[in-house]
mmCIF file with all atom_site columns, C-alpha atoms in Angstrom:
data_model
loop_
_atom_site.group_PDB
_atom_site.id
_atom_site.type_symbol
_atom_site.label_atom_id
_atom_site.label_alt_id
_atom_site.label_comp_id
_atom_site.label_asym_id
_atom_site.label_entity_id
_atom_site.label_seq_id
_atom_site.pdbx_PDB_ins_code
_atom_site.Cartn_x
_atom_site.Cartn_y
_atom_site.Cartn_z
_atom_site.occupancy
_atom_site.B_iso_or_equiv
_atom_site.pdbx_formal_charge
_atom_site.auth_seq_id
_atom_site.auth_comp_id
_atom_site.auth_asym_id
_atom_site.auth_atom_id
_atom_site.pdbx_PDB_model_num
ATOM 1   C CA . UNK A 1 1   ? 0.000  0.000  0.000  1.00 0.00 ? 738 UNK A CA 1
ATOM 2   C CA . UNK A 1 2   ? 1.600  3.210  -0.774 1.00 0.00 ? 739 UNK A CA 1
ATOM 3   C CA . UNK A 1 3   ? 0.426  6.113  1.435  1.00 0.00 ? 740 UNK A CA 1
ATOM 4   C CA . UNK A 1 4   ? 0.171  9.813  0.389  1.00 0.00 ? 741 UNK A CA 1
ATOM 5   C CA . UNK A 1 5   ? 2.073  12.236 2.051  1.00 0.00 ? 742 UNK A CA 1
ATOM 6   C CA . UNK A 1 6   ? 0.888  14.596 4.871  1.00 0.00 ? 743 UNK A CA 1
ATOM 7   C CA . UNK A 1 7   ? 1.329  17.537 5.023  1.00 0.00 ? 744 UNK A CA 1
ATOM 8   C CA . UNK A 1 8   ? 1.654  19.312 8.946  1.00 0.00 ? 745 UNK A CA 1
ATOM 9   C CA . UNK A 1 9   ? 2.432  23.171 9.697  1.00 0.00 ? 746 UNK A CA 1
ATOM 10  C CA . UNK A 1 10  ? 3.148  23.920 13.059 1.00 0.00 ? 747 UNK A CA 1
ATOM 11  C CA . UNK A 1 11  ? 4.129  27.063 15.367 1.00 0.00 ? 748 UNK A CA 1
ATOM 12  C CA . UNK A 1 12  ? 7.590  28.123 16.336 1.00 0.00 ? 749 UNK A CA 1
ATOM 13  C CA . UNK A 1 13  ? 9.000  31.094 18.164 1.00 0.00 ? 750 UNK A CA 1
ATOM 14  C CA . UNK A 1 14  ? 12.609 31.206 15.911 1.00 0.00 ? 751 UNK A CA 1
ATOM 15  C CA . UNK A 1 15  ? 13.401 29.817 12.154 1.00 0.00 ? 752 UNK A CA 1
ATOM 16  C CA . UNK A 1 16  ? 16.890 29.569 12.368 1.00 0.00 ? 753 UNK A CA 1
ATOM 17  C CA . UNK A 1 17  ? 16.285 27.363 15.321 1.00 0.00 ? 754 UNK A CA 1
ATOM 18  C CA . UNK A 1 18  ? 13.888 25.495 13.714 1.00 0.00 ? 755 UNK A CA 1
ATOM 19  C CA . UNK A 1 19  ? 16.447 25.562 10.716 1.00 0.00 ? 756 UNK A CA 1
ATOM 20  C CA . UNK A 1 20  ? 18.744 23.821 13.173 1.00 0.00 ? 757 UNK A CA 1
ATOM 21  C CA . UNK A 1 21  ? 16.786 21.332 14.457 1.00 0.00 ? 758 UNK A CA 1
ATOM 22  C CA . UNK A 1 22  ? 15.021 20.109 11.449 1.00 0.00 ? 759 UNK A CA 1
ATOM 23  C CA . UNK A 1 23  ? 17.643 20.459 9.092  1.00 0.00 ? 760 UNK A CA 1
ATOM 24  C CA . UNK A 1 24  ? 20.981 19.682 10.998 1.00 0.00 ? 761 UNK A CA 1
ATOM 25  C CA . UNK A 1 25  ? 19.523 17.641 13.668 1.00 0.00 ? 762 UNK A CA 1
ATOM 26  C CA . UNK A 1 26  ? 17.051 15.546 11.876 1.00 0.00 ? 763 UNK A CA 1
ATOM 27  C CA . UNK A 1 27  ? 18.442 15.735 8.523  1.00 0.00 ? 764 UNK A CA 1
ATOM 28  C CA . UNK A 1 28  ? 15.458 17.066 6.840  1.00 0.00 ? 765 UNK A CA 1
ATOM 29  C CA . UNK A 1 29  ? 16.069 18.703 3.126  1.00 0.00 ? 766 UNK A CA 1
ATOM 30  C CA . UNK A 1 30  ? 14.655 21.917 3.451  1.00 0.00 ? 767 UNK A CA 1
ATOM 31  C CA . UNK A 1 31  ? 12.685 23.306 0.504  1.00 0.00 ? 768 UNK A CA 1
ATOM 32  C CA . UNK A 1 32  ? 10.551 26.456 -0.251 1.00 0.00 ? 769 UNK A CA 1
ATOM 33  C CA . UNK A 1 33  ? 11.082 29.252 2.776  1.00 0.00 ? 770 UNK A CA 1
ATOM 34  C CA . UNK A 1 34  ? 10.364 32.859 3.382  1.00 0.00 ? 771 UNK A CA 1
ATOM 35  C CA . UNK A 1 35  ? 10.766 35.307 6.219  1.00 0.00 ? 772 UNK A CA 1
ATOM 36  C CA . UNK A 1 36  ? 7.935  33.513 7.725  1.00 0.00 ? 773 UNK A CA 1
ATOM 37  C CA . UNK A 1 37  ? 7.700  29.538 7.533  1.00 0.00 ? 774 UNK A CA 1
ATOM 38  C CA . UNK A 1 38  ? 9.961  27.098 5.838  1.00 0.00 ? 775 UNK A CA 1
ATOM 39  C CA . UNK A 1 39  ? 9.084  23.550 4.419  1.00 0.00 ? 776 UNK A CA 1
ATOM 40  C CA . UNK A 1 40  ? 10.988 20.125 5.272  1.00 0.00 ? 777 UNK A CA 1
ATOM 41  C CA . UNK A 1 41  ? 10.882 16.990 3.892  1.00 0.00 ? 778 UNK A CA 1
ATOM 42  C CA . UNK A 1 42  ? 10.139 14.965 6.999  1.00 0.00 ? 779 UNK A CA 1
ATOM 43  C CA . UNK A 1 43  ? 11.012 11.471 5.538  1.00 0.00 ? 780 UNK A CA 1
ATOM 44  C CA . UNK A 1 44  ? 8.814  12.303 2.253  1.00 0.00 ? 781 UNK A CA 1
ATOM 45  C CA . UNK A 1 45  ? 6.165  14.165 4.563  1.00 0.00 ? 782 UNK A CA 1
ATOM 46  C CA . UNK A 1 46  ? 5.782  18.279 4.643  1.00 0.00 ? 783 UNK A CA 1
ATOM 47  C CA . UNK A 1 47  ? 6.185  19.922 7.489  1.00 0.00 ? 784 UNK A CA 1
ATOM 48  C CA . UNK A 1 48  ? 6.200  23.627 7.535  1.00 0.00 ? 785 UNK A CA 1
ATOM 49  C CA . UNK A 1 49  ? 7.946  25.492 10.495 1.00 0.00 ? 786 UNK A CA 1
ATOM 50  C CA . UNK A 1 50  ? 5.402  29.092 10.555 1.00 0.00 ? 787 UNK A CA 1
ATOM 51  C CA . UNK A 1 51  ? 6.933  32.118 12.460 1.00 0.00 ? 788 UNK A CA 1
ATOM 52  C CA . UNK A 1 52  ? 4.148  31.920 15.152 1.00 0.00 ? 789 UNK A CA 1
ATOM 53  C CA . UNK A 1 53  ? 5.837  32.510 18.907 1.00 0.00 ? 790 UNK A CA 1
ATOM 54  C CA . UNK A 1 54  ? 2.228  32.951 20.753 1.00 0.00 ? 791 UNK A CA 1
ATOM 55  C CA . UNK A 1 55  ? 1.287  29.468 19.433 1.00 0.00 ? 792 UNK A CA 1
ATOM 56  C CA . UNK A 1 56  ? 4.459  27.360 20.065 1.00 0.00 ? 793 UNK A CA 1
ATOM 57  C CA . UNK A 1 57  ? 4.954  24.841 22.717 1.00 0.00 ? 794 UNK A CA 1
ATOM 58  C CA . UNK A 1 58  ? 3.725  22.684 25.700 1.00 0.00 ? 795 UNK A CA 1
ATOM 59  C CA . UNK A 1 59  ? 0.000  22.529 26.250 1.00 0.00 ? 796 UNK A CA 1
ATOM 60  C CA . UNK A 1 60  ? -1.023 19.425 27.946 1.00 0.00 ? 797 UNK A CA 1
ATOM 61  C CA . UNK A 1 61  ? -0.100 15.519 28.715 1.00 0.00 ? 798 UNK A CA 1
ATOM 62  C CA . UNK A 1 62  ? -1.653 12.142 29.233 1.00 0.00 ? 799 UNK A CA 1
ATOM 63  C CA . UNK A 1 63  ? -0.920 9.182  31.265 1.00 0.00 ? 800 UNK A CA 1
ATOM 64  C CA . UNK A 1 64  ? 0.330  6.284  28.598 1.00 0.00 ? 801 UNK A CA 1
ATOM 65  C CA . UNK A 1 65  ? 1.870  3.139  29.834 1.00 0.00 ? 802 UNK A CA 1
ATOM 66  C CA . UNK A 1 66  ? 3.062  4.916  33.423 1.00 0.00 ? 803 UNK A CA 1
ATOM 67  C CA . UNK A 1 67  ? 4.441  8.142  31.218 1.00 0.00 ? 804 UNK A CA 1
ATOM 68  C CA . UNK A 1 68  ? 3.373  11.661 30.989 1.00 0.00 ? 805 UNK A CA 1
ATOM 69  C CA . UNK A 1 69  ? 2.867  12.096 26.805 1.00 0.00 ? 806 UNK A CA 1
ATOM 70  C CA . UNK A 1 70  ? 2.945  15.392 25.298 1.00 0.00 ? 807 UNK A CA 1
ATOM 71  C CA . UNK A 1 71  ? -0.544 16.890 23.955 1.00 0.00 ? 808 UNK A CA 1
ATOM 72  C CA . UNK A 1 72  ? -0.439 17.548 21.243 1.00 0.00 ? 809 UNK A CA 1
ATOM 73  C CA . UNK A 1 73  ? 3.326  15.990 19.213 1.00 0.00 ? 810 UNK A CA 1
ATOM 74  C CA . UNK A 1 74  ? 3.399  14.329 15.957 1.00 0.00 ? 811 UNK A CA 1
ATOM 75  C CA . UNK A 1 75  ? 6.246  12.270 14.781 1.00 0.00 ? 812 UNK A CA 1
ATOM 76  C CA . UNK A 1 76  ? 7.183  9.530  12.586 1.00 0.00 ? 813 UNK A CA 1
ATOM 77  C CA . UNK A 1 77  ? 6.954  5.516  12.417 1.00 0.00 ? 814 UNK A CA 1
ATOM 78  C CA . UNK A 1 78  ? 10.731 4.548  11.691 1.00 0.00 ? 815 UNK A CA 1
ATOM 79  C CA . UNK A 1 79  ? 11.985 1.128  10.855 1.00 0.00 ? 816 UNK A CA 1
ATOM 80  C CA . UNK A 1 80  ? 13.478 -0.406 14.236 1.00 0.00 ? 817 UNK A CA 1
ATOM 81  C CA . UNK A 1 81  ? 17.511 0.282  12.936 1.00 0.00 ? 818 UNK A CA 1
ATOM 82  C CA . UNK A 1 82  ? 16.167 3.946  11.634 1.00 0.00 ? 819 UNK A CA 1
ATOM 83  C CA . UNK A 1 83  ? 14.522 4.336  15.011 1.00 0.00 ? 820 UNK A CA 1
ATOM 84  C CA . UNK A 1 84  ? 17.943 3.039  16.614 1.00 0.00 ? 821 UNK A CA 1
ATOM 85  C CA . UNK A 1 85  ? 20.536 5.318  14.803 1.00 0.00 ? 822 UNK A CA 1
ATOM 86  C CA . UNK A 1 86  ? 18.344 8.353  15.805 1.00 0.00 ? 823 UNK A CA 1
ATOM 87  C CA . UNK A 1 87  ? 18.352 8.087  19.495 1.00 0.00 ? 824 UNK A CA 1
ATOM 88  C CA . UNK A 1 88  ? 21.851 6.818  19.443 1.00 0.00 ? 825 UNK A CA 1
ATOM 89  C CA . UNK A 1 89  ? 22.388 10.342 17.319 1.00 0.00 ? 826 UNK A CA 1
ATOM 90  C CA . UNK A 1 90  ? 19.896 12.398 19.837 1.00 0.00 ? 827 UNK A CA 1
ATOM 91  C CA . UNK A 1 91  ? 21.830 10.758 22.668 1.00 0.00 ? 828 UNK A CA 1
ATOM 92  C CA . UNK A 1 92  ? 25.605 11.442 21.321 1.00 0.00 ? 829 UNK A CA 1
ATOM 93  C CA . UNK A 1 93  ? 23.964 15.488 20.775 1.00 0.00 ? 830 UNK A CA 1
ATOM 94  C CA . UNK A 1 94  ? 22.911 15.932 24.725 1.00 0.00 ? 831 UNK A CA 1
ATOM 95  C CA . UNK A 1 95  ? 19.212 16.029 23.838 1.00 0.00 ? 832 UNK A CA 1
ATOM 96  C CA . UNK A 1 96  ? 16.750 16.636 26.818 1.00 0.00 ? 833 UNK A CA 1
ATOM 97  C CA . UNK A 1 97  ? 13.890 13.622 26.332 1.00 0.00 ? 834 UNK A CA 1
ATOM 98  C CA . UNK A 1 98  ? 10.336 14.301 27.641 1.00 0.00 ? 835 UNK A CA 1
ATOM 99  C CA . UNK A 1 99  ? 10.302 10.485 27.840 1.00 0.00 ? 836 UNK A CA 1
ATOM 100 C CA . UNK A 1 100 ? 13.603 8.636  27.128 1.00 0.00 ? 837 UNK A CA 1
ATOM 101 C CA . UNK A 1 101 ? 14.174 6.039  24.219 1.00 0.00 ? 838 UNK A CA 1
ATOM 102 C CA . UNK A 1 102 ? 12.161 3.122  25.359 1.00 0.00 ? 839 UNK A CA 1
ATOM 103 C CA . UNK A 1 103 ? 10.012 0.292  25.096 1.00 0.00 ? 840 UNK A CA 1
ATOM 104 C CA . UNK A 1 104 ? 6.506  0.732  25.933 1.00 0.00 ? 841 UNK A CA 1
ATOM 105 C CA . UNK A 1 105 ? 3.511  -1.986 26.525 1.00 0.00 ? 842 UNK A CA 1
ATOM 106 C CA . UNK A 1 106 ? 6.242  -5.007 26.675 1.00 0.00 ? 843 UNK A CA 1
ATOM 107 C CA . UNK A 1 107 ? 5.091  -8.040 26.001 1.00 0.00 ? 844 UNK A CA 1
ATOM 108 C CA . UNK A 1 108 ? 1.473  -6.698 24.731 1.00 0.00 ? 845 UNK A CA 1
ATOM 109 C CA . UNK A 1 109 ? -0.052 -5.532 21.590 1.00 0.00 ? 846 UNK A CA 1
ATOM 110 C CA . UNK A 1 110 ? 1.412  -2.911 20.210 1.00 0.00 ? 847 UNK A CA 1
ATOM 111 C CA . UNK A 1 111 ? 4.556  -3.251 22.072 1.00 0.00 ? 848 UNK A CA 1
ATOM 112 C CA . UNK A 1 112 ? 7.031  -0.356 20.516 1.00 0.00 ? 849 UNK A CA 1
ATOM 113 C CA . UNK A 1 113 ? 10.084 1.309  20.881 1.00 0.00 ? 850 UNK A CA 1
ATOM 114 C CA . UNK A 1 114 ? 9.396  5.076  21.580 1.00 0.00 ? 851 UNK A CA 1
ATOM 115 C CA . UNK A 1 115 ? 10.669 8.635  22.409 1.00 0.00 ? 852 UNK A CA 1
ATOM 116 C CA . UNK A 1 116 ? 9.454  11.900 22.884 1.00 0.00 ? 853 UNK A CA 1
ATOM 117 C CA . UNK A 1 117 ? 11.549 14.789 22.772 1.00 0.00 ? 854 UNK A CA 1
ATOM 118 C CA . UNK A 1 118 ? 10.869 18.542 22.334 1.00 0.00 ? 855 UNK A CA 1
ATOM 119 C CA . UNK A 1 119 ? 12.076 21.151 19.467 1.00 0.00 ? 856 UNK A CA 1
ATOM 120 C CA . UNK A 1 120 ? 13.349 24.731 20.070 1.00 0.00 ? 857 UNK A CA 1
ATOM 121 C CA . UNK A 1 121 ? 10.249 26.227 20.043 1.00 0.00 ? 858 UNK A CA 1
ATOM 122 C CA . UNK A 1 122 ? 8.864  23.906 22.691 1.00 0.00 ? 859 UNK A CA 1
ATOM 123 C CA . UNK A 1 123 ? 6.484  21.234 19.896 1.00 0.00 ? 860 UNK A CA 1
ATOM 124 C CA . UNK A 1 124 ? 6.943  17.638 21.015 1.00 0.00 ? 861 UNK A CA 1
ATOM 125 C CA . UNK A 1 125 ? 7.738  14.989 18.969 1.00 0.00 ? 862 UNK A CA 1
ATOM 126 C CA . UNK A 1 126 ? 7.730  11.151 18.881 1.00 0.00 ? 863 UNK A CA 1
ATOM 127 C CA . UNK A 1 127 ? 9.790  8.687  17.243 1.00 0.00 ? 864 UNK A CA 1
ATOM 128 C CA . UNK A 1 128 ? 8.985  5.144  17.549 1.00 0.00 ? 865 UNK A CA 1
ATOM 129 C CA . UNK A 1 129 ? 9.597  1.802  16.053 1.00 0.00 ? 866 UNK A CA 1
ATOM 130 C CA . UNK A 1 130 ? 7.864  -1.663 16.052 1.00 0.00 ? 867 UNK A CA 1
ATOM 131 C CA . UNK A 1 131 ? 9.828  -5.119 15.816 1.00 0.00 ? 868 UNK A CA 1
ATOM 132 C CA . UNK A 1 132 ? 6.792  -5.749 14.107 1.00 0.00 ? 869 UNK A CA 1
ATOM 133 C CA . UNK A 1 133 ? 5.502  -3.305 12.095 1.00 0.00 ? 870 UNK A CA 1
ATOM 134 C CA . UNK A 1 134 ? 1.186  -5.586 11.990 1.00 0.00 ? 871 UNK A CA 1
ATOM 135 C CA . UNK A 1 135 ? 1.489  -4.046 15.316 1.00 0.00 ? 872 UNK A CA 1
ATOM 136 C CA . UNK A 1 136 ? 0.745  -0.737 14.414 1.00 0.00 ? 873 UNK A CA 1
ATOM 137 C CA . UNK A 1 137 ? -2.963 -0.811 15.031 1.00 0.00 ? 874 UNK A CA 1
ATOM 138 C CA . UNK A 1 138 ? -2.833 -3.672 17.492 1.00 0.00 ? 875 UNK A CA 1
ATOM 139 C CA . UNK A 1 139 ? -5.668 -3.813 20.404 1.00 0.00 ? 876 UNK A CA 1
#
């Protein structure tokens, strides 16, 4: 199944930051910018960084599996190595987690390799991984 991309804009408080983080940090090819937002290619996804510092970051969090998650975050699905390599590459920068690279709901549906982390602005993001990917949607 092929999936379309999405496409996601989202405040921040300071482009070059966001420049930073995206580009250096992530390694996302930056395309299209202006004084006032800048697209990345977020593994074949658009994101768009706006210029919007009254509307960037924390809001809210929920219990999951006996951690506090971030409301609202987006992220991406990596494969387990992909997954791997980042927080091994997060890690070797000194990145502050909101959660730390780990594995949530062991041993039960859905079990997944996860972390949540925040950008400059203050957005949270999640990375995560499945050893088996069918357990994406698993109840």
């Amino acid at each position: 199944m092929s999936l379309p991309p999405f496409h996601l804009a989202f405040p921040v408080d300071d482009l070059a930051a966001a420049r930073r983080f995206y580009g250096e940090m992530l390694g996302c090819d930056e395309g299209r910018s202006s004084e006032e937002w800048i697209d990345f290619d977020f593994h074949g996804h658009q994101i768009v960084a706006h210029l919007a510092p009254a509307g960037a970051g924390d809001r809210a969090s929920n219990h999951v599996d006996g951690h506090g998650v971030p409301v609202p975050h987006f992220g991406l699905v990596l494969e387990m190595g992909e997954w791997r390599t980042l927080a091994d590459r997060l890690r070797a920068a000194g990145t502050e987690f909101v959660i730390e690279p780990t594995v949530r709901f062991k041993g039960k549906p859905g079990e997944q390799a996860t972390m949540f982390l925040r950008d400059p602005a203050g957005n949270a993001l999640e990375f995560k991984a499945f050893a088996d990917r069918g357990q994406l949607f698993a109840k």
